[in-house]
Every structure is written in C-alpha cells, then in structure tokens.
Amino acid sequence: MKDFAGRVAFITGGASGAGLGQARVFGRAGARVAVADVRADALAGAVAQLARQGVDAHPVVLDITDRAAYARAADAVEAHFGDPVTLLFNTAGVNGFGSVETMTYDDFDWILGVNLGGVVNGMRTFVPRMIDAGLGGHVTSVASVGGFEGSRMTGPYSAAKAAVISLMESFAQVLPAHGIGVTVLCPASIRSNISESHLTRGVAEATGVLTDDDFVGGLREVYSHGMDPEHLALHLKRAIEHDDLYAIPYPEVRDDLERTFGRILDAVPDTDELAPEGADQRLRALARFRADARERADTARSAT
C-alpha cells in the first residue's frame, strides 16, 4: 500500500504513545482516523490536538476487551465516515512488572486480556468487514521485541506478545489473497506511559504487579528515553508501503535476537540418531495433511 489518502483507519490506544504517533503520521498521509482509547479525557485531548494539525480524527471511547462494545464502535465509525475501515492498528497495550512466580490469576487475565484478547477482538471485528468490503487494506498489530523471549519481570506480557506475533504470521498467510496486507510491529522501548498501565486497571483481588512510586518512577525514567512514537510510526508506514510482515526498527536488539534464535537452532539436531527415517516420514505426512487442509479451507471459503 502506497496511498493512504481517504482511507479510514481505526487505531486502538490512540490517545497517547504509539497509537497517537500512528494517528499523526497516517492522518497527515490523508487517512481519516478513528482514535479509540479507554481513557475519555486523554482521548478528547488527543483528538483536539490532531484536529489542530489538520487530521480528520474521530474519538471512540472503547474497552478493547469488550466484544459487544467493539462491534458497536465499528458500526459507529463506519456510519460517521460513511466508508468501511480498511486500515486497522491494534496498538493498545498494558504491562505489569513483577516477578513471574508472583503473578496472580487477575494479573494474567488483565495483561493477556488486553494485549492478546484485544488484538483478537480487533481482528475478528474488522477483518471480515474488510474482506466483505473488497477494498483491500492493511492490518497492523503491535507486539514487542519482548515477544521473542521470556522475561522474569514481564512474563504475562511476553507471552501475550509472542502469541500476537504468531497470530499475525497466521493472518499473513491468508489475507493477501483478499488484497489485505499484514504487519506486526515489534518495538523495544517507546516514549510512552506504559509504566503507568495499572492506573487504567480495575480493582484486582490479588496482584504481583509492582506499583510503588520508586519502581514506577524508575520505569518512567527508562521509557522517557524510548523511541519517539511518531518516529516509530514513520518506520511502520515504510514497512506497510513495502508490504513487510515484520517491523523491528531497533538496531540495538539485533545481537540479542541472534543469540535467542541461535539457542533455538542449536537445540535442533542435524539428524535423529535414534530414528534416522523418522524425519522424512513426518515431513511426508505433514505435507499430505497441509495439502488436504488447504483444499478443505478453500472449499469452505468458496461455500460462504
């Protein structure tokens, strides 16, 4: 996709951070932008700011974990702009920092619910509409470099982002046939207020998330040196224009990623000494299954 002018974009987490950066960049590129966020006050300020910059922006107060509310929001946005959404940005996210063995059910439900469940809800709400509209488009989900490796202090977050990466790789195998591109954006540090995610959270009966002033202050200092959200959005725009599945615009993470994937590859033997013929047999069986599965999927799609 090279031309964003006139398209309708739906951006979650759009009132600040990466989402607001995307609204600025793609709004200036001519997109009409629905800015969704759970924080009504922040949303009003963001939309006013975008309007002063000449961006056609529409506010949407939305809890992305609420599927019924998501469907209503999609209907309202299409009615407001008079056109379907053809640019989707699943950007909203939260994090909770604390040693993984202390994380509670409430912590997992909250972090996975927003970071993974919110992406699922965005994809299920808009992808069928985009396919039906037949206008092509592009979907982007924000994962994280943290999704490539577990972390003691961000266990649920890293797990959710790993799932988002895999999910978008799956969609990338089918959506291009409908003229819809797919990108997964994997940032490292962003200049944002994610260190204060707990302020948007409901009451938790029990939590292992650290929220004391000293700890949050230290995180705030770290993220103050993160990549500028607008700069990140410009990298994303270039990735979309080049139809790149991955956008990881952080050269400083290359060495860590090479070590991570190197350890994974080192765990794969060249041959199975216990059953030398096993690999070929498994490959042939898998190839037959995949061919049959593709045929069944194509048949089911044609029937609908």
Coordinates of N, CA and C in Angstrom, one line a residue, residues 86-253:
T86 N -10.5 0.3 6.5 CA -9.6 -0.5 5.7 C -8.1 -0.4 6.2
L87 N -7.9 0.3 7.3 CA -6.6 0.3 8.0 C -6.9 0.1 9.4
L88 N -6.4 -1.0 9.9 CA -6.6 -1.4 11.3 C -5.2 -1.4 12.1
F89 N -5.2 -0.8 13.2 CA -4.0 -0.7 14.0 C -4.4 -1.2 15.4
N90 N -4.0 -2.5 15.7 CA -4.2 -3.0 17.1 C -3.0 -2.6 17.9
T91 N -3.1 -1.4 18.5 CA -1.9 -0.8 19.2 C -2.0 -0.8 20.7
A92 N -3.2 -0.7 21.3 CA -3.4 -0.6 22.7 C -2.7 -1.8 23.4
G93 N -2.1 -1.4 24.5 CA -1.4 -2.5 25.3 C -1.2 -2.0 26.7
V94 N -1.0 -2.9 27.6 CA -0.7 -2.7 29.0 C 0.5 -3.6 29.4
N95 N 1.1 -3.2 30.5 CA 2.2 -4.1 31.1 C 2.1 -4.0 32.6
G96 N 2.5 -5.1 33.2 CA 2.5 -5.1 34.7 C 3.9 -5.8 35.0
F97 N 4.7 -5.1 35.8 CA 6.0 -5.6 36.1 C 6.0 -6.2 37.4
G98 N 6.6 -7.4 37.5 CA 6.7 -8.2 38.7 C 7.2 -9.6 38.4
S99 N 7.9 -10.2 39.3 CA 8.5 -11.5 39.1 C 7.4 -12.5 38.8
V100 N 7.6 -13.3 37.7 CA 6.5 -14.1 37.1 C 5.9 -15.0 38.1
E101 N 6.6 -15.6 39.1 CA 6.1 -16.5 40.0 C 5.1 -15.9 41.0
T102 N 5.1 -14.5 41.1 CA 4.2 -13.8 42.0 C 3.0 -13.3 41.3
M103 N 2.9 -13.5 40.0 CA 1.7 -13.0 39.2 C 0.5 -13.9 39.5
T104 N -0.6 -13.2 39.7 CA -1.9 -13.9 40.1 C -2.8 -14.1 38.9
Y105 N -3.8 -14.8 39.1 CA -4.8 -15.0 38.0 C -5.3 -13.7 37.5
D106 N -5.6 -12.8 38.4 CA -6.0 -11.4 38.0 C -5.0 -10.7 37.1
D107 N -3.7 -10.9 37.4 CA -2.7 -10.3 36.6 C -2.7 -10.9 35.2
F108 N -2.7 -12.2 35.1 CA -2.7 -12.9 33.8 C -3.9 -12.5 33.0
D109 N -5.1 -12.5 33.7 CA -6.3 -12.2 33.0 C -6.3 -10.7 32.4
W110 N -5.8 -9.8 33.2 CA -5.7 -8.4 32.7 C -4.7 -8.3 31.6
I111 N -3.5 -8.7 31.8 CA -2.4 -8.5 30.8 C -2.7 -9.3 29.5
L112 N -3.1 -10.5 29.6 CA -3.4 -11.3 28.4 C -4.7 -10.8 27.8
G113 N -5.6 -10.4 28.6 CA -6.9 -9.9 28.1 C -6.8 -8.7 27.2
V114 N -5.9 -7.8 27.6 CA -5.7 -6.5 26.8 C -4.8 -6.8 25.6
N115 N -3.6 -7.4 25.9 CA -2.6 -7.5 24.9 C -2.8 -8.6 23.8
L116 N -3.5 -9.6 24.2 CA -3.8 -10.7 23.2 C -5.3 -10.7 22.9
G117 N -6.2 -10.6 23.9 CA -7.6 -10.6 23.7 C -8.0 -9.4 22.9
G118 N -7.4 -8.3 23.2 CA -7.8 -7.0 22.4 C -7.4 -7.1 20.9
V119 N -6.3 -7.8 20.6 CA -5.9 -8.0 19.2 C -6.9 -8.9 18.6
V120 N -7.2 -10.0 19.2 CA -8.2 -11.0 18.7 C -9.5 -10.3 18.4
N121 N -10.0 -9.5 19.3 CA -11.2 -8.7 19.1 C -11.1 -7.8 18.0
G122 N -10.0 -7.1 17.8 CA -9.9 -6.2 16.7 C -9.9 -6.9 15.4
M123 N -9.2 -8.0 15.3 CA -9.1 -8.8 14.1 C -10.5 -9.4 13.7
R124 N -11.1 -10.0 14.7 CA -12.4 -10.6 14.4 C -13.5 -9.6 14.1
T125 N -13.4 -8.4 14.7 CA -14.4 -7.3 14.4 C -14.2 -6.8 13.0
F126 N -13.0 -6.5 12.6 CA -12.8 -5.8 11.3 C -12.4 -6.6 10.1
V127 N -11.6 -7.7 10.3 CA -11.2 -8.4 9.1 C -12.3 -8.9 8.3
P128 N -13.4 -9.5 8.8 CA -14.5 -10.0 8.0 C -15.1 -8.8 7.2
R129 N -15.2 -7.6 7.9 CA -15.8 -6.5 7.2 C -14.9 -6.0 6.1
M130 N -13.6 -6.0 6.3 CA -12.6 -5.6 5.3 C -12.7 -6.5 4.1
I131 N -12.8 -7.8 4.3 CA -12.9 -8.8 3.2 C -14.2 -8.5 2.5
D132 N -15.3 -8.4 3.2 CA -16.6 -8.1 2.5 C -16.6 -6.8 1.7
A133 N -15.9 -5.8 2.2 CA -15.9 -4.5 1.5 C -15.1 -4.6 0.2
G134 N -14.2 -5.5 0.1 CA -13.4 -5.7 -1.2 C -12.6 -4.6 -1.6
L135 N -12.1 -3.7 -0.6 CA -11.3 -2.6 -1.0 C -9.9 -2.7 -0.6
G136 N -9.5 -3.9 -0.2 CA -8.1 -4.2 0.2 C -7.9 -3.5 1.6
G137 N -6.6 -3.2 1.9 CA -6.3 -2.5 3.1 C -5.1 -3.1 3.8
H138 N -4.9 -2.8 5.0 CA -3.8 -3.3 5.8 C -4.1 -3.4 7.3
V139 N -3.6 -4.5 7.9 CA -3.8 -4.6 9.3 C -2.4 -4.7 10.0
T140 N -2.3 -4.0 11.1 CA -1.1 -4.0 11.9 C -1.4 -4.3 13.3
S141 N -0.7 -5.1 14.0 CA -0.8 -5.4 15.4 C 0.6 -5.1 16.0
V142 N 0.5 -4.4 17.2 CA 1.8 -4.1 17.9 C 2.1 -5.2 18.9
A143 N 3.2 -5.9 18.6 CA 3.7 -6.9 19.5 C 4.8 -6.3 20.3
S144 N 5.9 -6.9 20.4 CA 7.1 -6.4 21.1 C 8.3 -7.3 20.8
V145 N 9.5 -6.7 20.9 CA 10.7 -7.5 20.9 C 10.7 -8.5 22.0
G146 N 10.0 -8.1 23.1 CA 9.8 -9.0 24.3 C 9.0 -10.2 23.9
G147 N 8.3 -10.3 22.8 CA 7.6 -11.5 22.4 C 8.5 -12.6 21.8
F148 N 9.8 -12.3 21.6 CA 10.7 -13.3 21.1 C 11.4 -14.1 22.2
E149 N 11.2 -13.6 23.4 CA 11.9 -14.3 24.5 C 11.2 -14.0 25.8
G150 N 11.1 -15.0 26.7 CA 10.5 -14.8 28.0 C 11.3 -13.8 28.9
S151 N 10.6 -13.3 29.9 CA 11.3 -12.4 30.8 C 10.8 -12.6 32.2
R152 N 11.6 -12.6 33.2 CA 11.2 -12.8 34.6 C 10.2 -11.8 35.0
M153 N 10.5 -10.5 34.7 CA 9.7 -9.4 35.2 C 8.5 -9.1 34.3
T154 N 8.4 -9.6 33.1 CA 7.2 -9.4 32.3 C 6.7 -10.6 31.6
G155 N 6.5 -11.7 32.4 CA 6.1 -13.0 31.9 C 4.8 -13.0 31.2
P156 N 3.7 -12.5 31.7 CA 2.4 -12.5 31.0 C 2.5 -11.6 29.8
Y157 N 3.2 -10.5 29.9 CA 3.3 -9.6 28.7 C 4.0 -10.2 27.6
S158 N 5.2 -10.8 27.9 CA 6.0 -11.5 26.8 C 5.2 -12.6 26.2
A159 N 4.4 -13.4 27.0 CA 3.6 -14.5 26.5 C 2.5 -14.0 25.5
A160 N 1.9 -12.9 25.9 CA 0.9 -12.3 25.1 C 1.4 -11.8 23.8
K161 N 2.6 -11.1 23.8 CA 3.2 -10.6 22.6 C 3.7 -11.7 21.7
A162 N 4.2 -12.8 22.3 CA 4.6 -13.9 21.4 C 3.4 -14.5 20.7
A163 N 2.2 -14.5 21.4 CA 1.0 -15.0 20.7 C 0.6 -14.1 19.6
V164 N 0.7 -12.8 19.8 CA 0.4 -11.8 18.8 C 1.2 -12.0 17.5
I165 N 2.5 -12.2 17.7 CA 3.4 -12.4 16.6 C 3.0 -13.6 15.8
S166 N 2.7 -14.7 16.5 CA 2.2 -15.9 15.8 C 0.9 -15.7 15.1
L167 N 0.0 -15.0 15.8 CA -1.3 -14.8 15.2 C -1.2 -14.0 13.9
M168 N -0.4 -13.0 13.9 CA -0.2 -12.2 12.7 C 0.5 -12.9 11.5
E169 N 1.4 -13.8 11.9 CA 2.0 -14.6 10.9 C 1.0 -15.5 10.2
S170 N 0.0 -16.0 11.0 CA -1.1 -16.8 10.5 C -2.0 -16.0 9.5
F171 N -2.4 -14.8 10.0 CA -3.2 -14.0 9.1 C -2.5 -13.6 7.8
A172 N -1.1 -13.5 7.9 CA -0.4 -13.1 6.7 C -0.4 -14.2 5.7
Q173 N -0.8 -15.4 6.0 CA -0.8 -16.5 5.1 C -2.1 -16.5 4.3
V174 N -3.1 -15.7 4.7 CA -4.4 -15.7 4.0 C -4.9 -14.4 3.6
L175 N -4.6 -13.3 4.3 CA -5.2 -12.0 4.0 C -4.7 -11.4 2.7
P176 N -3.4 -11.6 2.3 CA -3.0 -11.0 1.0 C -3.9 -11.5 -0.2
A177 N -4.5 -12.7 -0.1 CA -5.4 -13.1 -1.2 C -6.6 -12.2 -1.3
H178 N -6.9 -11.5 -0.3 CA -8.0 -10.5 -0.3 C -7.5 -9.1 -0.5
G179 N -6.3 -8.9 -0.8 CA -5.7 -7.6 -1.0 C -5.4 -6.9 0.3
I180 N -5.3 -7.6 1.4 CA -5.1 -7.0 2.7 C -3.7 -7.4 3.2
G181 N -2.9 -6.4 3.4 CA -1.5 -6.6 3.9 C -1.5 -6.8 5.4
V182 N -0.4 -7.4 5.9 CA -0.3 -7.7 7.3 C 1.1 -7.3 7.8
T183 N 1.2 -6.5 8.9 CA 2.4 -6.2 9.5 C 2.3 -6.4 11.0
V184 N 3.4 -6.9 11.6 CA 3.5 -7.0 13.1 C 4.6 -6.1 13.5
L185 N 4.3 -5.1 14.3 CA 5.3 -4.1 14.7 C 5.8 -4.6 16.1
C186 N 7.2 -4.7 16.2 CA 7.8 -5.2 17.4 C 8.7 -4.2 18.0
P187 N 8.2 -3.3 18.8 CA 9.1 -2.2 19.4 C 9.9 -2.8 20.5
A188 N 10.9 -2.0 20.9 CA 11.6 -2.2 22.1 C 11.0 -1.1 23.0
S189 N 11.8 -0.1 23.4 CA 11.3 0.9 24.3 C 10.7 2.1 23.5
I190 N 9.5 2.5 23.9 CA 8.8 3.6 23.3 C 8.6 4.7 24.3
R191 N 8.7 5.9 23.9 CA 8.4 7.0 24.8 C 6.9 7.0 25.1
S192 N 6.5 6.4 26.2 CA 5.0 6.3 26.4 C 4.8 6.2 27.9
N193 N 3.5 6.1 28.3 CA 3.2 6.0 29.7 C 2.8 4.6 30.1
I194 N 3.4 3.5 29.4 CA 3.1 2.2 29.8 C 3.5 1.8 31.2
S195 N 4.4 2.5 31.7 CA 4.8 2.2 33.1 C 3.7 2.5 34.1
E196 N 2.6 3.2 33.6 CA 1.5 3.6 34.5 C 0.2 2.8 34.1
S197 N 0.4 1.7 33.4 CA -0.7 0.9 32.9 C -1.7 0.6 34.0
H198 N -1.2 0.4 35.2 CA -2.0 -0.1 36.3 C -3.1 1.0 36.7
L199 N -2.9 2.2 36.2 CA -3.9 3.2 36.5 C -5.2 3.0 35.7
T200 N -5.1 2.3 34.6 CA -6.3 2.0 33.8 C -7.0 0.7 34.2
R201 N -6.4 0.0 35.2 CA -6.9 -1.3 35.5 C -8.0 -1.2 36.6
G202 N -8.9 -2.2 36.5 CA -9.9 -2.3 37.5 C -9.3 -2.8 38.8
V203 N -10.2 -3.0 39.8 CA -9.7 -3.5 41.1 C -9.3 -4.9 41.0
A204 N -8.1 -5.3 41.5 CA -7.6 -6.7 41.4 C -7.7 -7.2 42.9
E205 N -8.2 -8.4 43.0 CA -8.3 -9.0 44.3 C -6.9 -9.3 44.9
A206 N -6.0 -9.7 44.0 CA -4.6 -10.0 44.4 C -3.8 -9.7 43.2
T207 N -2.5 -9.2 43.5 CA -1.7 -8.9 42.4 C -0.2 -9.0 42.8
G208 N 0.6 -9.4 41.8 CA 2.0 -9.4 42.0 C 2.7 -8.3 41.2
V209 N 1.9 -7.3 40.7 CA 2.4 -6.2 39.9 C 3.0 -5.2 40.9
L210 N 4.2 -4.7 40.6 CA 4.8 -3.7 41.4 C 4.3 -2.3 41.0
T211 N 3.8 -1.5 41.9 CA 3.2 -0.2 41.6 C 3.7 0.9 42.6
D212 N 4.7 0.6 43.4 CA 5.2 1.6 44.3 C 5.8 2.8 43.6
D213 N 5.9 3.9 44.2 CA 6.3 5.1 43.5 C 7.8 5.0 43.0
D214 N 8.6 4.4 43.8 CA 10.0 4.3 43.4 C 10.2 3.5 42.2
F215 N 9.5 2.3 42.1 CA 9.6 1.4 41.0 C 9.0 2.1 39.7
V216 N 7.9 2.6 39.9 CA 7.2 3.3 38.7 C 8.0 4.4 38.2
G217 N 8.6 5.2 39.2 CA 9.5 6.3 38.8 C 10.7 5.8 38.0
G218 N 11.3 4.7 38.4 CA 12.4 4.2 37.6 C 12.0 3.7 36.2
L219 N 10.8 3.1 36.1 CA 10.3 2.7 34.8 C 10.1 4.0 33.9
R220 N 9.5 5.0 34.5 CA 9.2 6.2 33.8 C 10.5 6.8 33.2
E221 N 11.5 6.8 34.0 CA 12.8 7.3 33.5 C 13.3 6.5 32.3
V222 N 13.2 5.1 32.4 CA 13.6 4.3 31.3 C 12.9 4.6 30.0
Y223 N 11.6 4.7 30.1 CA 10.7 4.9 28.9 C 10.8 6.4 28.4
S224 N 11.3 7.3 29.2 CA 11.5 8.6 28.7 C 12.6 8.7 27.7
H225 N 13.4 7.7 27.6 CA 14.5 7.6 26.6 C 14.1 6.7 25.4
G226 N 12.9 6.3 25.4 CA 12.4 5.4 24.3 C 12.3 6.1 23.0
M227 N 12.0 5.4 21.9 CA 11.9 5.9 20.6 C 10.6 6.8 20.6
D228 N 10.8 8.0 19.9 CA 9.6 8.9 19.8 C 8.5 8.1 19.0
P229 N 7.2 8.2 19.5 CA 6.1 7.5 18.9 C 5.9 7.8 17.4
E230 N 6.1 9.1 17.1 CA 5.9 9.5 15.7 C 7.0 8.9 14.8
H231 N 8.2 8.9 15.4 CA 9.4 8.2 14.6 C 9.0 6.7 14.4
L232 N 8.5 6.1 15.4 CA 8.1 4.7 15.3 C 7.1 4.5 14.2
A233 N 6.1 5.4 14.2 CA 5.0 5.3 13.2 C 5.5 5.5 11.8
L234 N 6.6 6.4 11.6 CA 7.2 6.5 10.3 C 7.8 5.2 9.8
H235 N 8.5 4.6 10.8 CA 9.1 3.3 10.4 C 8.0 2.3 10.0
L236 N 6.9 2.3 10.8 CA 5.7 1.4 10.4 C 5.2 1.7 9.1
K237 N 5.0 3.0 8.8 CA 4.5 3.4 7.5 C 5.3 2.9 6.3
R238 N 6.6 3.0 6.5 CA 7.6 2.5 5.5 C 7.4 0.9 5.4
A239 N 7.2 0.2 6.5 CA 7.1 -1.2 6.4 C 5.8 -1.6 5.7
I240 N 4.7 -0.8 5.9 CA 3.5 -1.1 5.2 C 3.6 -0.8 3.7
E241 N 4.3 0.3 3.4 CA 4.5 0.6 2.0 C 5.3 -0.5 1.3
H242 N 6.2 -1.2 2.0 CA 7.0 -2.2 1.4 C 6.4 -3.6 1.6
D243 N 5.2 -3.6 2.2 CA 4.5 -4.9 2.4 C 5.3 -5.8 3.3
D244 N 6.0 -5.3 4.3 CA 6.8 -6.1 5.2 C 6.0 -6.7 6.3
L245 N 6.1 -8.0 6.6 CA 5.4 -8.6 7.7 C 6.0 -8.1 9.0
Y246 N 7.3 -8.0 9.1 CA 7.9 -7.6 10.4 C 8.4 -6.1 10.3
A247 N 8.1 -5.4 11.3 CA 8.8 -4.0 11.5 C 9.4 -4.0 12.9
I248 N 10.8 -4.0 12.9 CA 11.5 -4.1 14.1 C 12.6 -3.0 14.0
P249 N 12.3 -1.7 14.1 CA 13.2 -0.7 13.8 C 14.2 -0.3 14.9
Y250 N 14.8 -1.3 15.6 CA 15.7 -1.1 16.7 C 17.0 -1.9 16.5
P251 N 18.0 -1.2 15.9 CA 19.2 -1.9 15.6 C 19.9 -2.5 16.8
E252 N 19.6 -1.9 18.0 CA 20.3 -2.3 19.2 C 19.9 -3.7 19.7
V253 N 18.8 -4.3 19.1 CA 18.3 -5.6 19.6 C 18.8 -6.7 18.7

